[in-house]
């Protein structure tokens, strides 16, 4: 009997790992999906912040992401990447910015996390999401997966820019959306710095996603399924296996790896 119970638990258990360039990206990119996954199944979800941002704000950002992840019922960890200075043009002038490096050391750190965690699903930024750190996060994950052979489903989310090849739309309820918004409110330093962050990146993104993505995923002329709020993704396996495009409504369980 004991052996049977253990087998049953392991059969349904899944692990999801997020690689977020900054604290708050875990909420903005996939807070609704995370909420649904935790509600619907026995799933362990771990968010790795690749950086806590400006060194002067490390303690603040660490506490904020810890509180947000606690609300979402997921674990918060630090990947421990070392930032490097890069010259960027800001308001027409050269400025030194601390950025996530796209180097072998950083790839090795991300690969080590993947090898240790052995996730079924990885969630991270897509490769054209405007912010240099978001693009770097995508590069590090993709580079690590080139030498990691166990099959993993990777979900790329959007924050700053549209997805070029969306193939998954996950409907979220009013309650899911409010939970996402409440988790974002724990990132007080970012919400205060960026006026309108909740209105645009949480509420507007969720409410416009059904209109923007249903037809692109299901085919032109298909109705938006009556979905009110949703999150879009580009889903890709790190193998020859192809992900079948789908829209997952609230009536269906989020069964992505199948």
Short mmCIF file of C-alpha atoms in Angstrom, two decimals:
data_model
loop_
_atom_site.label_atom_id
_atom_site.label_comp_id
_atom_site.label_asym_id
_atom_site.label_seq_id
_atom_site.Cartn_x
_atom_site.Cartn_y
_atom_site.Cartn_z
CA UNK A 1 0.00 0.00 0.00
CA UNK A 2 2.78 2.42 0.86
CA UNK A 3 4.51 1.72 -2.45
CA UNK A 4 1.26 2.31 -4.34
CA UNK A 5 0.69 5.68 -2.65
CA UNK A 6 4.21 6.90 -3.43
CA UNK A 7 3.85 5.85 -7.06
CA UNK A 8 0.55 7.71 -7.33
CA UNK A 9 1.99 10.92 -5.90
CA UNK A 10 5.06 10.90 -8.15
CA UNK A 11 2.90 10.29 -11.22
CA UNK A 12 0.98 13.51 -10.78
CA UNK A 13 3.84 15.64 -9.44
CA UNK A 14 5.42 18.25 -11.70
CA UNK A 15 8.06 20.93 -11.29
CA UNK A 16 8.11 24.35 -12.91
CA UNK A 17 11.13 26.68 -12.81
CA UNK A 18 10.99 30.35 -13.73
CA UNK A 19 14.06 32.31 -14.75
CA UNK A 20 13.16 35.97 -14.20
CA UNK A 21 15.57 38.73 -15.12
CA UNK A 22 14.34 40.89 -12.24
CA UNK A 23 12.01 40.67 -9.26
CA UNK A 24 8.46 41.39 -10.55
CA UNK A 25 9.00 39.65 -13.91
CA UNK A 26 7.64 36.42 -12.42
CA UNK A 27 4.34 38.21 -11.78
CA UNK A 28 4.11 40.31 -14.93
CA UNK A 29 4.98 37.47 -17.30
CA UNK A 30 3.15 34.50 -15.82
CA UNK A 31 1.37 35.42 -12.58
CA UNK A 32 -1.99 34.22 -13.89
CA UNK A 33 -0.69 30.91 -15.19
CA UNK A 34 1.14 30.33 -11.91
CA UNK A 35 -2.07 30.93 -9.99
CA UNK A 36 -3.98 28.42 -12.13
CA UNK A 37 -1.26 25.78 -11.95
CA UNK A 38 -1.11 25.97 -8.15
CA UNK A 39 -4.90 25.80 -7.88
CA UNK A 40 -5.41 22.91 -10.26
CA UNK A 41 -2.60 20.45 -9.64
CA UNK A 42 0.17 19.19 -7.35
CA UNK A 43 2.97 21.28 -8.77
CA UNK A 44 6.18 22.68 -7.30
CA UNK A 45 7.03 26.09 -8.74
CA UNK A 46 10.35 27.85 -8.09
CA UNK A 47 11.20 31.36 -9.25
CA UNK A 48 14.88 32.14 -9.76
CA UNK A 49 15.61 35.87 -9.90
CA UNK A 50 18.70 36.23 -12.08
CA UNK A 51 19.41 39.60 -10.49
CA UNK A 52 17.94 41.83 -7.80
CA UNK A 53 18.69 44.90 -9.90
CA UNK A 54 20.56 47.94 -8.62
CA UNK A 55 22.96 46.94 -5.80
CA UNK A 56 21.55 49.72 -3.61
CA UNK A 57 18.13 48.06 -3.75
CA UNK A 58 19.09 44.44 -3.24
CA UNK A 59 17.50 44.06 0.20
CA UNK A 60 14.32 45.84 -0.88
CA UNK A 61 13.90 43.82 -4.09
CA UNK A 62 14.71 40.54 -2.31
CA UNK A 63 12.02 41.20 0.28
CA UNK A 64 9.51 42.26 -2.37
CA UNK A 65 9.96 39.18 -4.54
CA UNK A 66 9.85 36.94 -1.47
CA UNK A 67 6.49 38.44 -0.43
CA UNK A 68 5.06 38.26 -3.96
CA UNK A 69 6.10 34.63 -4.37
CA UNK A 70 4.65 33.78 -0.96
CA UNK A 71 1.28 35.13 -2.08
CA UNK A 72 1.52 33.06 -5.27
CA UNK A 73 2.50 30.03 -3.13
CA UNK A 74 5.78 29.48 -4.95
CA UNK A 75 9.39 29.41 -3.81
CA UNK A 76 11.72 32.35 -4.38
CA UNK A 77 15.45 31.83 -4.99
CA UNK A 78 18.41 33.87 -6.23
CA UNK A 79 20.40 32.58 -9.19
CA UNK A 80 23.43 34.55 -8.02
CA UNK A 81 24.56 36.05 -11.33
CA UNK A 82 27.19 38.80 -11.21
CA UNK A 83 26.22 41.94 -13.12
CA UNK A 84 28.61 43.76 -15.46
CA UNK A 85 28.77 47.39 -16.53
CA UNK A 86 27.67 48.22 -20.06
CA UNK A 87 27.43 51.55 -21.86
CA UNK A 88 23.92 52.45 -23.00
CA UNK A 89 22.42 55.60 -24.47
CA UNK A 90 19.94 57.20 -22.05
CA UNK A 91 18.29 60.50 -23.03
CA UNK A 92 20.91 60.98 -25.71
CA UNK A 93 23.86 60.45 -23.38
CA UNK A 94 26.14 57.50 -22.65
CA UNK A 95 25.51 55.97 -19.24
CA UNK A 96 26.99 52.97 -17.47
CA UNK A 97 24.34 50.37 -16.62
CA UNK A 98 24.66 47.12 -14.69
CA UNK A 99 23.40 44.30 -16.90
CA UNK A 100 23.13 40.50 -16.94
CA UNK A 101 26.17 39.17 -18.87
CA UNK A 102 25.74 36.71 -21.71
CA UNK A 103 28.90 34.78 -20.88
CA UNK A 104 29.93 31.17 -20.22
CA UNK A 105 29.94 31.66 -16.45
CA UNK A 106 26.31 32.80 -16.44
CA UNK A 107 25.29 30.01 -18.82
CA UNK A 108 26.97 27.54 -16.47
CA UNK A 109 25.03 28.88 -13.48
CA UNK A 110 21.70 28.57 -15.30
CA UNK A 111 22.63 25.10 -16.59
CA UNK A 112 23.55 24.03 -13.06
CA UNK A 113 20.16 25.15 -11.77
CA UNK A 114 18.36 23.24 -14.52
CA UNK A 115 20.43 20.10 -13.87
CA UNK A 116 19.75 20.32 -10.15
CA UNK A 117 16.03 21.12 -10.35
CA UNK A 118 15.18 18.85 -13.32
CA UNK A 119 12.06 20.84 -14.26
CA UNK A 120 9.24 19.63 -16.48
CA UNK A 121 8.51 23.22 -17.53
CA UNK A 122 10.71 26.32 -17.71
CA UNK A 123 9.15 29.78 -17.93
CA UNK A 124 11.23 32.78 -19.03
CA UNK A 125 11.40 35.85 -21.30
CA UNK A 126 11.14 35.70 -25.08
CA UNK A 127 14.11 36.66 -27.24
CA UNK A 128 12.90 40.09 -28.32
CA UNK A 129 11.39 41.51 -25.12
CA UNK A 130 13.14 44.90 -25.48
CA UNK A 131 14.86 45.10 -22.09
CA UNK A 132 18.54 44.02 -22.35
CA UNK A 133 18.26 41.85 -19.23
CA UNK A 134 15.14 40.10 -20.55
CA UNK A 135 16.94 39.29 -23.79
CA UNK A 136 19.98 38.11 -21.83
CA UNK A 137 17.80 35.83 -19.68
CA UNK A 138 16.39 34.23 -22.82
CA UNK A 139 19.90 33.76 -24.23
CA UNK A 140 21.19 32.11 -21.05
CA UNK A 141 18.27 29.66 -20.81
CA UNK A 142 18.40 28.73 -24.50
CA UNK A 143 22.18 28.30 -24.36
CA UNK A 144 21.92 26.06 -21.29
CA UNK A 145 19.23 23.92 -22.92
CA UNK A 146 21.47 23.22 -25.92
CA UNK A 147 23.55 20.96 -23.67
CA UNK A 148 20.72 19.72 -21.42
CA UNK A 149 19.17 16.66 -23.02
CA UNK A 150 16.20 15.60 -20.84
CA UNK A 151 13.05 16.94 -22.46
CA UNK A 152 11.72 20.23 -21.09
CA UNK A 153 8.82 22.38 -22.23
CA UNK A 154 9.84 26.05 -22.32
CA UNK A 155 7.20 28.78 -22.10
CA UNK A 156 8.32 32.20 -23.26
CA UNK A 157 6.19 35.06 -21.94
CA UNK A 158 5.89 38.69 -22.94
CA UNK A 159 6.26 41.86 -20.88
CA UNK A 160 7.54 44.73 -23.01
CA UNK A 161 7.05 43.46 -26.56
CA UNK A 162 4.67 41.20 -28.43
CA UNK A 163 5.40 37.50 -28.99
CA UNK A 164 6.39 36.76 -32.58
CA UNK A 165 5.15 33.14 -32.62
CA UNK A 166 2.48 32.66 -29.93
CA UNK A 167 0.98 29.18 -29.72
CA UNK A 168 -0.54 29.05 -26.23
CA UNK A 169 -3.16 31.22 -24.57
CA UNK A 170 -4.25 30.49 -21.01
CA UNK A 171 -7.49 32.00 -19.77
CA UNK A 172 -7.44 33.42 -16.24
CA UNK A 173 -10.41 34.28 -14.04
CA UNK A 174 -11.21 37.61 -12.40
CA UNK A 175 -9.90 36.13 -9.15
CA UNK A 176 -6.68 34.97 -10.85
CA UNK A 177 -6.16 38.46 -12.26
CA UNK A 178 -6.68 40.09 -8.87
CA UNK A 179 -4.25 37.66 -7.28
CA UNK A 180 -1.72 38.59 -9.94
CA UNK A 181 -2.32 42.29 -9.29
CA UNK A 182 -2.01 41.83 -5.53
CA UNK A 183 1.27 39.96 -5.99
CA UNK A 184 2.52 42.82 -8.15
CA UNK A 185 1.62 45.31 -5.42
CA UNK A 186 4.26 43.68 -3.22
CA UNK A 187 6.80 44.98 -5.73
CA UNK A 188 6.19 48.43 -4.32
CA UNK A 189 9.48 49.96 -5.49
CA UNK A 190 8.63 49.18 -9.13
CA UNK A 191 4.95 50.10 -8.87
CA UNK A 192 5.91 53.45 -7.36
CA UNK A 193 8.68 54.09 -9.91
CA UNK A 194 6.55 53.18 -12.93
CA UNK A 195 3.21 54.97 -12.73
CA UNK A 196 0.56 52.98 -14.58
CA UNK A 197 2.41 49.68 -14.25
CA UNK A 198 -0.61 47.82 -12.85
CA UNK A 199 -3.04 49.40 -15.32
CA UNK A 200 -0.98 48.53 -18.39
CA UNK A 201 1.13 45.46 -17.61
CA UNK A 202 -1.42 43.62 -15.49
CA UNK A 203 -4.97 44.68 -16.36
CA UNK A 204 -4.60 45.92 -19.96
CA UNK A 205 -2.31 43.06 -21.00
CA UNK A 206 -4.72 40.48 -19.59
CA UNK A 207 -7.83 42.06 -21.12
CA UNK A 208 -6.35 42.57 -24.60
CA UNK A 209 -4.67 39.15 -24.87
CA UNK A 210 -7.81 37.24 -26.01
CA UNK A 211 -8.39 39.69 -28.87
CA UNK A 212 -4.73 39.87 -29.88
CA UNK A 213 -3.84 36.18 -29.68
CA UNK A 214 -6.84 33.85 -30.17
CA UNK A 215 -6.92 34.15 -33.94
CA UNK A 216 -3.14 34.09 -34.25
CA UNK A 217 -3.08 30.78 -32.37
CA UNK A 218 -6.26 29.05 -33.62
CA UNK A 219 -6.43 30.56 -37.11
CA UNK A 220 -7.84 33.71 -38.64
CA UNK A 221 -11.61 33.85 -38.39
CA UNK A 222 -11.80 31.87 -35.18
CA UNK A 223 -13.78 33.59 -32.40
CA UNK A 224 -12.03 34.57 -29.17
CA UNK A 225 -13.92 31.84 -27.28
CA UNK A 226 -15.64 34.40 -25.02
CA UNK A 227 -12.44 34.72 -22.99
CA UNK A 228 -12.19 37.91 -20.93
CA UNK A 229 -8.67 37.69 -19.45
CA UNK A 230 -5.67 35.61 -20.52
CA UNK A 231 -1.89 35.28 -20.71
CA UNK A 232 -0.10 34.36 -23.98
CA UNK A 233 3.03 32.24 -24.41
CA UNK A 234 5.27 30.71 -27.01
CA UNK A 235 5.71 27.06 -26.03
CA UNK A 236 8.71 25.12 -27.37
CA UNK A 237 10.27 21.79 -26.42
CA UNK A 238 14.06 21.49 -26.26
CA UNK A 239 13.70 18.40 -28.47
CA UNK A 240 12.23 17.45 -31.83
CA UNK A 241 8.78 17.24 -30.26
CA UNK A 242 6.35 19.88 -31.53
CA UNK A 243 3.94 21.74 -29.26
CA UNK A 244 0.35 21.74 -30.56
CA UNK A 245 -1.13 25.27 -30.54
CA UNK A 246 -3.98 25.61 -28.07
CA UNK A 247 -6.21 27.96 -26.13
CA UNK A 248 -6.92 26.72 -22.60
CA UNK A 249 -10.17 28.05 -21.18
CA UNK A 250 -11.26 28.02 -17.55
CA UNK A 251 -13.45 25.02 -18.37
CA UNK A 252 -10.34 22.94 -19.11
CA UNK A 253 -7.52 21.94 -16.81
CA UNK A 254 -4.12 23.46 -17.60
CA UNK A 255 -2.58 20.28 -18.98
CA UNK A 256 0.31 21.70 -20.98
CA UNK A 257 2.81 18.81 -21.07
CA UNK A 258 0.81 16.36 -23.16
#
